[in-house]
Short mmCIF file of C-alpha atoms in Angstrom, two decimals:
data_model
loop_
_atom_site.label_atom_id
_atom_site.label_comp_id
_atom_site.label_asym_id
_atom_site.label_seq_id
_atom_site.Cartn_x
_atom_site.Cartn_y
_atom_site.Cartn_z
CA MET A 41 11.37 24.41 8.34
CA LEU A 42 9.78 27.87 8.58
CA ALA A 43 6.53 26.99 6.74
CA THR A 44 5.30 23.73 5.26
CA GLY A 45 2.45 24.55 2.87
CA PRO A 46 -0.57 22.19 2.81
CA LEU A 47 1.50 18.98 3.11
CA THR A 48 5.21 18.25 3.06
CA THR A 49 6.58 14.76 3.70
CA VAL A 50 9.90 12.95 3.48
CA GLN A 51 9.91 10.39 0.65
CA ASP A 52 12.28 7.92 -0.98
CA LEU A 53 11.85 4.70 -2.97
CA GLY A 54 9.62 3.27 -0.25
CA ARG A 55 9.45 -0.23 1.23
CA PRO A 56 9.36 -2.78 -1.57
CA GLY A 57 9.51 -6.43 -0.56
CA GLN A 58 7.31 -6.22 2.56
CA ALA A 59 3.83 -6.30 1.04
CA ALA A 60 3.27 -9.88 2.25
CA LEU A 61 3.43 -8.45 5.80
CA GLY A 62 0.73 -5.90 5.01
CA ILE A 63 3.34 -3.16 4.58
CA GLY A 64 2.83 -1.17 1.38
CA ARG A 65 5.57 0.34 -0.72
CA SER A 66 4.73 4.06 -0.31
CA GLY A 67 7.54 6.42 -1.42
CA ALA A 68 7.43 9.41 -3.78
CA CYS A 69 4.13 9.75 -5.69
CA ASP A 70 5.95 11.01 -8.80
CA ARG A 71 8.90 8.63 -8.80
CA ALA A 72 10.53 9.99 -11.94
CA SER A 73 10.67 13.54 -10.58
CA ALA A 74 12.03 12.40 -7.23
CA ALA A 75 14.70 10.32 -8.99
CA LEU A 76 15.68 13.30 -11.12
CA ALA A 77 16.07 15.50 -8.02
CA ASN A 78 18.48 12.97 -6.54
CA ARG A 79 20.46 12.63 -9.77
CA LEU A 80 20.86 16.40 -10.13
CA VAL A 81 22.51 16.75 -6.72
CA GLY A 82 24.58 13.56 -7.06
CA ASN A 83 22.61 11.46 -4.59
CA ARG A 84 22.07 7.72 -4.84
CA ALA A 85 18.65 6.58 -5.98
CA ASN A 86 17.54 5.65 -2.46
CA ALA A 87 18.26 9.08 -0.92
CA ALA A 88 15.31 10.82 0.73
CA VAL A 89 13.82 14.04 -0.66
CA LEU A 90 10.98 16.31 0.44
CA GLU A 91 7.65 15.96 -1.36
CA VAL A 92 5.98 19.38 -1.24
CA THR A 93 2.27 19.48 -2.08
CA PHE A 94 1.15 22.71 -3.78
CA GLY A 95 4.16 24.74 -2.74
CA GLY A 96 4.22 26.82 0.43
CA LEU A 97 7.43 25.39 1.87
CA THR A 98 9.87 27.87 3.39
CA LEU A 99 13.14 26.71 4.88
CA ARG A 100 16.41 28.13 6.10
CA ALA A 101 19.71 26.39 5.45
CA GLU A 102 21.70 25.69 8.64
CA ALA A 103 24.76 24.83 6.51
CA ASP A 104 25.80 25.35 2.89
CA LEU A 105 23.52 23.01 0.90
CA LEU A 106 23.25 22.08 -2.77
CA VAL A 107 19.50 21.95 -3.49
CA VAL A 108 17.22 21.47 -6.49
CA THR A 109 13.50 21.15 -7.16
CA THR A 110 11.76 18.95 -9.74
CA GLY A 111 8.17 18.04 -10.56
CA ALA A 112 5.76 20.96 -10.20
CA ARG A 113 7.73 24.20 -10.73
CA CYS A 114 7.36 26.60 -7.81
CA PRO A 115 8.16 30.31 -8.17
CA GLY A 116 11.30 31.07 -6.19
CA ALA A 117 12.69 27.54 -6.50
CA PRO A 118 15.90 26.39 -8.25
CA HIS A 119 13.86 24.30 -10.69
CA ALA A 120 15.81 21.47 -12.32
CA ALA A 121 18.90 23.62 -11.73
CA PRO A 122 21.03 22.67 -8.71
CA THR A 123 21.79 25.76 -6.63
CA LEU A 124 23.99 26.37 -3.62
CA LEU A 125 21.98 27.61 -0.68
CA ARG A 126 24.32 29.39 1.73
CA ARG A 127 24.09 28.90 5.48
CA GLY A 128 21.41 31.24 6.82
CA GLN A 129 19.83 31.72 3.41
CA GLU A 130 16.09 31.07 3.02
CA LEU A 131 14.31 29.22 0.25
CA ARG A 132 10.63 29.96 -0.36
CA LEU A 133 8.53 27.82 -2.70
CA GLY A 134 5.52 29.68 -4.11
CA PRO A 135 2.42 27.92 -5.42
CA PRO A 136 3.12 26.06 -8.69
CA ALA A 137 1.45 27.29 -11.90
CA SER A 138 0.87 23.69 -12.97
CA GLY A 139 1.28 20.32 -11.29
CA LEU A 140 0.80 19.45 -7.63
CA ARG A 141 3.93 17.85 -6.19
CA THR A 142 7.40 19.39 -6.03
CA TYR A 143 10.45 17.38 -5.00
CA LEU A 144 13.21 19.16 -3.11
CA GLY A 145 16.47 17.28 -3.38
CA VAL A 146 19.37 18.10 -1.07
CA ARG A 147 22.89 16.87 -1.69
CA GLY A 148 23.49 14.17 0.93
CA GLY A 149 19.77 13.38 1.26
CA ILE A 150 17.34 14.02 4.12
CA ALA A 151 18.85 11.85 6.85
CA VAL A 152 15.97 11.22 9.28
CA PRO A 153 16.09 7.71 10.80
CA PRO A 154 14.66 5.06 8.44
CA VAL A 155 11.65 2.98 9.52
CA LEU A 156 11.52 -0.59 8.19
CA GLY A 157 14.25 0.22 5.70
CA SER A 158 12.82 3.46 4.31
CA ARG A 159 12.41 7.14 5.14
CA ALA A 160 9.08 7.36 3.29
CA THR A 161 6.04 8.68 5.15
CA ASP A 162 3.13 6.29 4.47
CA LEU A 163 0.03 8.29 5.40
CA LEU A 164 -2.37 5.33 5.08
CA ALA A 165 -0.35 2.89 7.18
CA GLY A 166 0.96 5.55 9.57
CA LEU A 167 4.56 4.46 9.03
CA GLY A 168 7.74 6.48 8.63
CA PRO A 169 8.69 10.02 9.63
CA ALA A 170 5.96 12.38 10.84
CA VAL A 171 4.54 14.89 8.38
CA ILE A 172 6.88 17.89 8.28
CA ALA A 173 5.85 20.61 10.75
CA THR A 174 6.92 24.23 11.09
CA GLY A 175 9.94 24.40 13.37
CA ASP A 176 11.33 20.98 12.40
CA VAL A 177 15.08 20.79 11.85
CA LEU A 178 15.98 18.06 9.37
CA PRO A 179 19.37 16.36 9.30
CA VAL A 180 21.19 16.16 5.96
CA GLY A 181 23.45 13.21 5.16
CA GLU A 182 27.02 13.12 3.92
CA PRO A 183 27.42 13.10 0.13
CA VAL A 184 28.52 9.70 -1.18
CA ASP A 185 29.24 10.31 -4.85
CA PRO A 186 30.73 13.32 -6.65
CA ALA A 187 28.29 16.05 -7.71
CA PRO A 188 27.37 15.67 -11.37
CA GLY A 189 27.95 19.31 -12.29
CA VAL A 190 24.72 19.68 -14.24
CA ASP A 191 23.53 23.29 -14.61
CA LEU A 192 20.02 22.64 -15.85
CA ALA A 193 18.02 19.56 -16.78
CA PRO A 194 15.46 20.31 -19.48
CA VAL A 195 12.30 18.47 -18.41
CA PRO A 196 8.69 19.00 -19.46
CA GLU A 197 6.38 20.72 -16.97
CA PRO A 198 3.29 18.92 -15.65
CA THR A 199 0.26 19.85 -17.77
CA ALA A 200 -2.26 22.39 -16.50
CA GLY A 201 -4.93 21.04 -18.85
CA GLU A 202 -6.29 17.61 -19.66
CA LEU A 203 -3.94 14.65 -19.19
CA THR A 204 -4.15 11.46 -21.24
CA ALA A 205 -2.77 8.30 -19.61
CA THR A 206 -2.48 4.80 -21.02
CA VAL A 207 -4.71 2.17 -19.38
CA LEU A 208 -4.52 -1.63 -19.62
CA PRO A 209 -7.28 -4.07 -18.63
CA GLY A 210 -7.22 -5.06 -14.96
CA PRO A 211 -7.92 -8.45 -13.38
CA ARG A 212 -11.66 -7.74 -13.01
CA ALA A 213 -12.35 -5.91 -16.28
CA ASP A 214 -14.86 -8.67 -17.06
CA TRP A 215 -17.03 -7.52 -14.12
CA PHE A 216 -17.83 -4.43 -16.20
CA GLY A 217 -17.95 -5.88 -19.72
CA ASP A 218 -17.32 -4.08 -22.99
CA ALA A 219 -19.74 -1.28 -22.07
CA GLY A 220 -17.86 -0.65 -18.83
CA TRP A 221 -14.51 -0.54 -20.62
CA ALA A 222 -15.97 1.84 -23.20
CA ALA A 223 -17.29 4.09 -20.43
CA LEU A 224 -13.92 4.05 -18.66
CA THR A 225 -11.96 4.98 -21.76
CA GLY A 226 -14.57 7.14 -23.48
CA GLN A 227 -14.97 10.03 -21.07
CA ALA A 228 -12.90 12.75 -19.46
CA TRP A 229 -12.78 12.04 -15.72
CA THR A 230 -12.47 14.92 -13.26
CA VAL A 231 -10.03 14.66 -10.34
CA THR A 232 -11.89 15.47 -7.11
CA SER A 233 -10.69 17.32 -4.02
CA GLU A 234 -10.83 14.10 -1.94
CA SER A 235 -7.70 12.91 -3.75
CA ASN A 236 -4.54 12.37 -1.71
CA ARG A 237 -1.39 10.22 -1.60
CA VAL A 238 -3.57 7.09 -1.38
CA GLY A 239 -5.29 7.76 -4.66
CA LEU A 240 -6.96 10.06 -7.14
CA ARG A 241 -10.73 10.00 -6.79
CA LEU A 242 -12.34 10.47 -10.16
CA ASP A 243 -15.75 11.95 -10.94
CA GLY A 244 -17.76 11.31 -14.08
CA ALA A 245 -20.49 9.01 -15.37
CA PRO A 246 -20.41 6.02 -12.95
CA LEU A 247 -19.32 2.60 -14.24
CA GLU A 248 -21.93 -0.12 -14.02
CA ARG A 249 -21.07 -3.57 -12.75
CA LEU A 250 -22.42 -6.53 -14.68
CA ARG A 251 -22.18 -8.86 -11.72
CA ALA A 252 -23.06 -8.50 -8.07
CA GLY A 253 -21.35 -10.22 -5.19
CA GLU A 254 -18.27 -9.68 -3.14
CA LEU A 255 -14.69 -10.04 -4.22
CA PRO A 256 -12.31 -11.62 -1.70
CA SER A 257 -9.58 -9.04 -1.03
CA GLU A 258 -6.69 -9.29 -3.46
CA GLY A 259 -3.31 -7.64 -3.87
CA MET A 260 -2.84 -4.56 -6.01
CA VAL A 261 -0.14 -2.11 -7.05
CA ARG A 262 -0.12 1.61 -7.85
CA GLY A 263 -1.96 2.51 -11.03
CA ALA A 264 -4.90 0.26 -10.14
CA LEU A 265 -8.33 1.68 -11.03
CA GLN A 266 -10.50 0.25 -8.29
CA VAL A 267 -14.25 0.65 -8.61
CA PRO A 268 -16.20 0.92 -5.32
CA PRO A 269 -20.01 0.56 -5.24
CA SER A 270 -20.41 4.21 -6.31
CA GLY A 271 -19.06 3.25 -9.75
CA LEU A 272 -16.54 6.11 -9.58
CA PRO A 273 -12.99 4.79 -9.95
CA VAL A 274 -10.11 5.48 -7.58
CA LEU A 275 -6.66 5.57 -9.19
CA PHE A 276 -4.26 4.26 -6.57
CA LEU A 277 -1.04 6.18 -5.91
CA ALA A 278 1.91 5.55 -3.57
CA ASP A 279 0.10 5.00 -0.23
CA HIS A 280 -2.55 2.61 -1.60
CA PRO A 281 -3.68 -0.31 0.54
CA VAL A 282 -1.78 -3.56 -0.06
CA THR A 283 -5.00 -5.46 -0.71
CA GLY A 284 -8.49 -4.35 -1.63
CA GLY A 285 -11.93 -5.87 -1.91
CA TYR A 286 -13.38 -3.88 -4.81
CA PRO A 287 -12.85 -4.95 -8.41
CA VAL A 288 -9.98 -3.40 -10.38
CA ILE A 289 -11.22 -2.67 -13.90
CA GLY A 290 -7.91 -1.43 -15.28
CA TYR A 291 -4.39 -0.26 -14.61
CA VAL A 292 -2.73 2.96 -15.67
CA THR A 293 0.70 1.92 -16.95
CA ASP A 294 3.46 2.31 -14.39
CA ALA A 295 5.23 5.00 -16.42
CA ASP A 296 2.07 7.13 -16.65
CA VAL A 297 1.23 7.02 -12.93
CA ASP A 298 3.87 9.69 -12.25
CA ALA A 299 2.09 12.21 -14.50
CA CYS A 300 -1.25 11.32 -12.88
CA ALA A 301 0.26 12.09 -9.47
CA GLN A 302 0.74 15.68 -10.66
CA LEU A 303 -2.98 16.19 -11.35
CA ARG A 304 -4.83 18.72 -9.22
CA PRO A 305 -8.45 18.65 -8.14
CA GLY A 306 -10.58 19.88 -11.05
CA GLN A 307 -8.20 18.68 -13.76
CA ALA A 308 -9.39 16.21 -16.39
CA LEU A 309 -7.94 12.74 -17.00
CA ARG A 310 -8.56 10.68 -20.11
CA LEU A 311 -7.70 6.98 -20.11
CA ARG A 312 -6.56 5.72 -23.51
CA PRO A 313 -6.48 1.95 -24.02
CA GLY A 314 -2.97 0.65 -24.57
CA ARG A 315 -1.52 -2.64 -25.70
CA PRO A 316 -0.65 -5.12 -22.97
CA MET B 39 -4.57 -21.49 -12.02
CA ARG B 40 -5.56 -18.38 -13.98
CA LEU B 41 -3.13 -15.56 -14.75
CA LEU B 42 -4.91 -12.21 -14.72
CA PRO B 43 -3.49 -8.91 -16.01
CA SER B 44 -2.59 -6.27 -13.42
CA GLY B 45 -1.04 -3.49 -15.46
CA SER B 46 2.47 -3.13 -16.78
CA ALA B 47 4.33 -4.15 -13.63
CA ALA B 48 2.31 -6.87 -11.88
CA LEU B 49 0.56 -10.17 -12.44
CA LEU B 50 -2.34 -11.64 -10.47
CA VAL B 51 -2.59 -15.41 -10.14
CA GLU B 52 -6.09 -16.65 -9.29
CA LEU B 53 -6.47 -20.05 -7.66
CA ASP B 54 -9.34 -22.26 -6.53
CA GLY B 55 -8.93 -21.67 -2.82
CA LEU B 56 -6.78 -20.73 0.12
CA ASP B 57 -4.89 -24.03 0.24
CA ASP B 58 -3.75 -23.57 -3.37
CA VAL B 59 -2.78 -19.97 -2.58
CA LEU B 60 -0.63 -21.04 0.34
CA ALA B 61 1.02 -23.85 -1.62
CA LEU B 62 1.92 -21.54 -4.51
CA TYR B 63 2.99 -18.76 -2.14
CA ALA B 64 5.24 -21.19 -0.26
CA ALA B 65 6.98 -22.12 -3.52
CA LEU B 66 7.22 -18.55 -4.88
CA SER B 67 8.43 -16.96 -1.66
CA ALA B 68 11.09 -19.66 -1.19
CA ASP B 69 12.40 -19.13 -4.70
CA PRO B 70 11.03 -15.89 -6.24
CA PRO B 71 11.28 -15.60 -10.04
CA HIS B 72 13.96 -13.19 -11.26
CA GLY B 73 12.83 -9.56 -11.09
CA VAL B 74 9.93 -10.16 -8.70
CA VAL B 75 9.96 -7.56 -5.92
CA ASP B 76 6.92 -8.59 -3.86
CA VAL B 77 4.75 -11.70 -3.62
CA VAL B 78 1.39 -10.98 -1.96
CA PRO B 79 -0.89 -13.87 -1.01
CA ALA B 80 -4.59 -13.18 -0.37
CA ALA B 81 -7.74 -15.29 -0.02
CA ARG B 82 -7.89 -16.57 -3.62
CA THR B 83 -4.96 -14.89 -5.32
CA VAL B 84 -1.22 -14.36 -5.33
CA LEU B 85 0.02 -11.01 -6.68
CA LEU B 86 3.52 -10.73 -8.10
CA MET B 87 4.97 -7.23 -8.29
CA THR B 88 7.87 -6.97 -10.69
CA ASP B 89 10.64 -4.51 -11.45
CA PRO B 90 10.00 -3.72 -15.13
CA ALA B 91 13.63 -2.63 -15.51
CA VAL B 92 14.79 -6.17 -14.75
CA THR B 93 12.19 -8.54 -16.15
CA THR B 94 9.10 -8.83 -18.35
CA LEU B 95 5.62 -9.96 -17.38
CA ALA B 96 5.87 -12.76 -19.96
CA ALA B 97 9.01 -14.13 -18.29
CA VAL B 98 7.36 -13.96 -14.86
CA ALA B 99 4.22 -15.66 -16.20
CA ASP B 100 6.37 -18.49 -17.59
CA ALA B 101 8.14 -18.84 -14.26
CA VAL B 102 4.83 -19.03 -12.40
CA ARG B 103 3.45 -21.66 -14.78
CA THR B 104 6.49 -23.87 -14.23
CA THR B 105 6.50 -23.39 -10.45
CA THR B 106 5.59 -26.50 -8.50
CA PRO B 107 3.28 -25.60 -5.60
CA ARG B 108 4.40 -26.87 -2.21
CA PRO B 109 1.28 -27.96 -0.33
CA ASP B 110 3.46 -29.74 2.23
CA THR B 111 5.10 -26.54 3.47
CA ARG B 112 2.03 -24.58 4.44
CA ALA B 113 3.27 -23.74 7.89
CA VAL B 114 6.83 -22.55 7.45
CA GLY B 115 7.06 -20.01 10.24
CA ASP B 116 7.57 -19.79 13.96
CA THR B 117 5.01 -20.61 16.60
CA VAL B 118 3.61 -17.69 18.60
CA GLU B 119 1.56 -17.95 21.78
CA LEU B 120 -0.94 -15.16 22.34
CA PRO B 121 -2.57 -14.87 25.80
CA VAL B 122 -6.12 -13.57 25.35
CA HIS B 123 -8.63 -12.01 27.73
CA TYR B 124 -11.86 -13.36 26.23
CA ASP B 125 -14.05 -10.41 27.19
CA GLY B 126 -14.72 -8.89 23.78
CA ALA B 127 -17.81 -6.77 23.18
CA ASP B 128 -19.12 -9.21 20.54
CA LEU B 129 -18.25 -12.50 22.29
CA ALA B 130 -21.83 -13.40 23.15
CA GLU B 131 -23.16 -12.39 19.72
CA ALA B 132 -20.40 -14.24 17.85
CA ALA B 133 -21.02 -17.37 19.94
CA GLU B 134 -24.74 -17.18 19.20
CA LEU B 135 -24.06 -16.82 15.47
CA LEU B 136 -22.03 -20.03 15.66
CA GLY B 137 -24.62 -21.85 17.79
CA LEU B 138 -22.20 -22.03 20.72
CA THR B 139 -21.98 -20.74 24.26
CA PRO B 140 -19.23 -18.17 24.89
CA ASP B 141 -17.23 -20.81 26.78
CA GLU B 142 -17.52 -23.24 23.87
CA LEU B 143 -16.36 -20.53 21.48
CA VAL B 144 -13.31 -19.86 23.66
CA GLU B 145 -12.62 -23.60 23.85
CA ARG B 146 -12.73 -23.90 20.08
CA HIS B 147 -10.65 -20.75 19.54
CA THR B 148 -7.93 -21.98 21.92
CA GLY B 149 -8.33 -25.68 21.18
CA ALA B 150 -6.36 -25.89 17.95
CA GLU B 151 -3.54 -24.02 16.30
CA TRP B 152 -4.13 -21.23 13.79
CA THR B 153 -1.91 -20.37 10.84
CA VAL B 154 -1.32 -16.95 9.31
CA ALA B 155 -2.62 -17.44 5.77
CA PHE B 156 -1.81 -13.94 4.57
CA CYS B 157 -1.50 -10.35 5.79
CA GLY B 158 -3.18 -7.12 4.78
CA PHE B 159 -5.55 -4.37 5.90
CA ALA B 160 -2.82 -2.80 8.06
CA PRO B 161 0.88 -3.46 8.70
CA GLY B 162 1.15 -6.63 10.75
CA PHE B 163 -2.53 -7.65 10.47
CA GLY B 164 -2.61 -11.40 9.81
CA TYR B 165 -5.56 -13.37 8.47
CA LEU B 166 -5.46 -16.56 10.58
CA THR B 167 -7.11 -19.82 9.63
CA GLN B 168 -7.72 -22.91 11.74
CA PRO B 169 -7.68 -26.02 9.56
CA GLY B 170 -11.05 -27.77 9.92
CA GLY B 171 -12.16 -24.99 12.25
CA GLN B 172 -15.75 -24.56 11.01
CA TRP B 173 -15.67 -20.80 11.54
CA GLU B 174 -18.04 -18.74 9.48
CA VAL B 175 -18.85 -15.48 11.19
CA PRO B 176 -20.42 -12.54 9.34
CA ARG B 177 -18.87 -9.11 9.74
CA ARG B 178 -20.74 -6.57 11.83
CA ALA B 179 -23.41 -4.75 9.86
CA ASN B 180 -22.08 -1.45 11.21
CA PRO B 181 -18.29 -1.39 11.38
CA ARG B 182 -16.76 0.33 14.41
CA THR B 183 -14.92 3.58 13.75
CA ALA B 184 -12.29 2.69 16.36
CA VAL B 185 -11.30 -0.84 17.33
CA PRO B 186 -8.79 -0.86 20.23
CA PRO B 187 -5.29 -2.23 19.54
CA GLY B 188 -4.80 -5.86 20.55
CA SER B 189 -8.43 -6.75 19.86
CA VAL B 190 -8.84 -10.40 18.90
CA ALA B 191 -11.60 -10.77 16.36
CA LEU B 192 -13.46 -13.06 13.97
CA ALA B 193 -14.80 -12.57 10.45
CA GLY B 194 -15.64 -15.15 7.81
CA GLU B 195 -13.34 -18.13 8.26
CA PHE B 196 -10.62 -15.90 9.74
CA SER B 197 -9.41 -14.73 13.11
CA GLY B 198 -7.17 -11.70 13.51
CA VAL B 199 -5.52 -9.34 15.97
CA TYR B 200 -5.76 -5.57 15.38
CA PRO B 201 -2.17 -4.22 15.45
CA ARG B 202 -3.28 -0.68 16.35
CA GLU B 203 -6.42 1.35 16.77
CA SER B 204 -8.28 1.42 13.48
CA PRO B 205 -11.78 1.22 12.04
CA GLY B 206 -13.00 -2.35 11.69
CA GLY B 207 -16.02 -4.54 11.09
CA TRP B 208 -14.86 -7.81 12.66
CA GLN B 209 -16.55 -9.36 15.70
CA LEU B 210 -14.46 -8.64 18.79
CA ILE B 211 -14.11 -11.66 21.09
CA GLY B 212 -11.17 -10.64 23.27
CA ARG B 213 -7.90 -8.78 23.57
CA THR B 214 -4.22 -9.59 23.94
CA ASP B 215 -1.49 -7.53 25.56
CA VAL B 216 1.08 -8.79 23.04
CA ALA B 217 1.94 -6.17 20.41
CA VAL B 218 1.63 -7.99 17.09
CA PHE B 219 3.28 -5.03 15.33
CA ASP B 220 6.05 -3.15 17.13
CA LEU B 221 8.56 -0.98 15.29
CA ALA B 222 10.95 -1.22 18.25
CA ARG B 223 11.19 -4.99 17.73
CA GLU B 224 13.02 -6.92 15.02
CA PRO B 225 11.04 -8.17 13.19
CA ALA B 226 8.30 -5.60 13.73
CA ALA B 227 5.58 -7.93 12.43
CA LEU B 228 5.03 -10.91 14.72
CA LEU B 229 2.55 -12.55 12.35
CA ARG B 230 3.72 -13.35 8.82
CA PRO B 231 2.39 -15.83 6.30
CA GLY B 232 3.11 -19.30 7.67
CA THR B 233 3.39 -18.30 11.34
CA THR B 234 1.57 -20.70 13.68
CA VAL B 235 -0.50 -19.08 16.42
CA ARG B 236 -1.83 -20.65 19.59
CA PHE B 237 -4.34 -18.56 21.54
CA VAL B 238 -4.31 -19.14 25.30
CA ALA B 239 -7.16 -18.00 27.56
CA VAL B 240 -6.13 -15.79 30.47
CA ARG B 241 -8.18 -16.96 33.42
CA ARG B 242 -11.11 -14.67 34.10
#
């Protein structure tokens, strides 16, 4: 690793099945893009990839490697087109024109030692491999399956403008009433710069709670729109806490969370009510 | 029991209290419905995370409704003994809040077994309850930015052990040298729902 950009981590499918121990799932923020990267280089679904935040990653191959990028398209990257990187050759990911997170898949997978069954870095829980640092040398695993021989996968780019995601009522929607639901779904929220792998912090007209009082902590999954006392929702992403004590007004559908994870600070998000 | 929506991939079951949570959790964790990836007990709720590729929320809801809670199997885990130095910064204050002397608090804390009701907050952090324990301790008005690892603490009806240094608002009554979460150990988490805990005072 010759340069890492603002944040590069190792990610895979995460740690499902351990939430009852207080261990969250974590894993790639944009699961669909990470899965595509693995498919394009013939990896199994649980292979580890690099999640590169806003480009800036430079690396040198220490062996011949089949690599591909997906998600946010970085200038200089073999985007959605598997490419052989020769030993000694460098790969430089420029800043993406749209989207936030780029997935670098390597045939054989990033083979750092797993922690509790996964190679995902969970920044909230402090579990998994350390954040990638300049000078790191990462092991690459042995390929398991034959390479698929795909030249190019046509996939849509993350939007640079306003994103519309589908939202369903959450367990505590009644704490906000019809007016709260209308406020949630009737405005364009702005993604703030405090957003990270834990969640997207949204700015807009605050949501008003109809009822006071505390909520005993309860379990949640990614996509949850949790409303702290400020009234400004947080959309939980991969490294969200396993349980939380603020009411969840709604949930972005699982399929739409991936697109939300590509939003940059300053971008607008509209939440369109969907059918349960 | 009330089934509450939690998006396209999860279902939240709300119950009347912790005993109902533990009884339902005991049944669901022993025999999880098809396609359920995670079952997460909390103070009043049980969350079921599903794999939408394998099942539907309607099928999981049906399975939950036909699940027979198992109130008899509340404590299903191992028994763990945790030696504690009862010299926490909030020991005197916590005792006063309970109308006890520090020694009486220690006696009550060590006098009966605790059970891990559920986990959360951080990997390996267990919320422990003592049946009939009469604990009701408010959190600190100003949470600490750094609670040392191994701190034994009280909040509400719960006791807990901080697995690592972290911010926290619980009242600190002591510390243990036992690592409740250790990645070098299998299993890493010593405290899991159902584990019985006995605190033992290290002589001062």
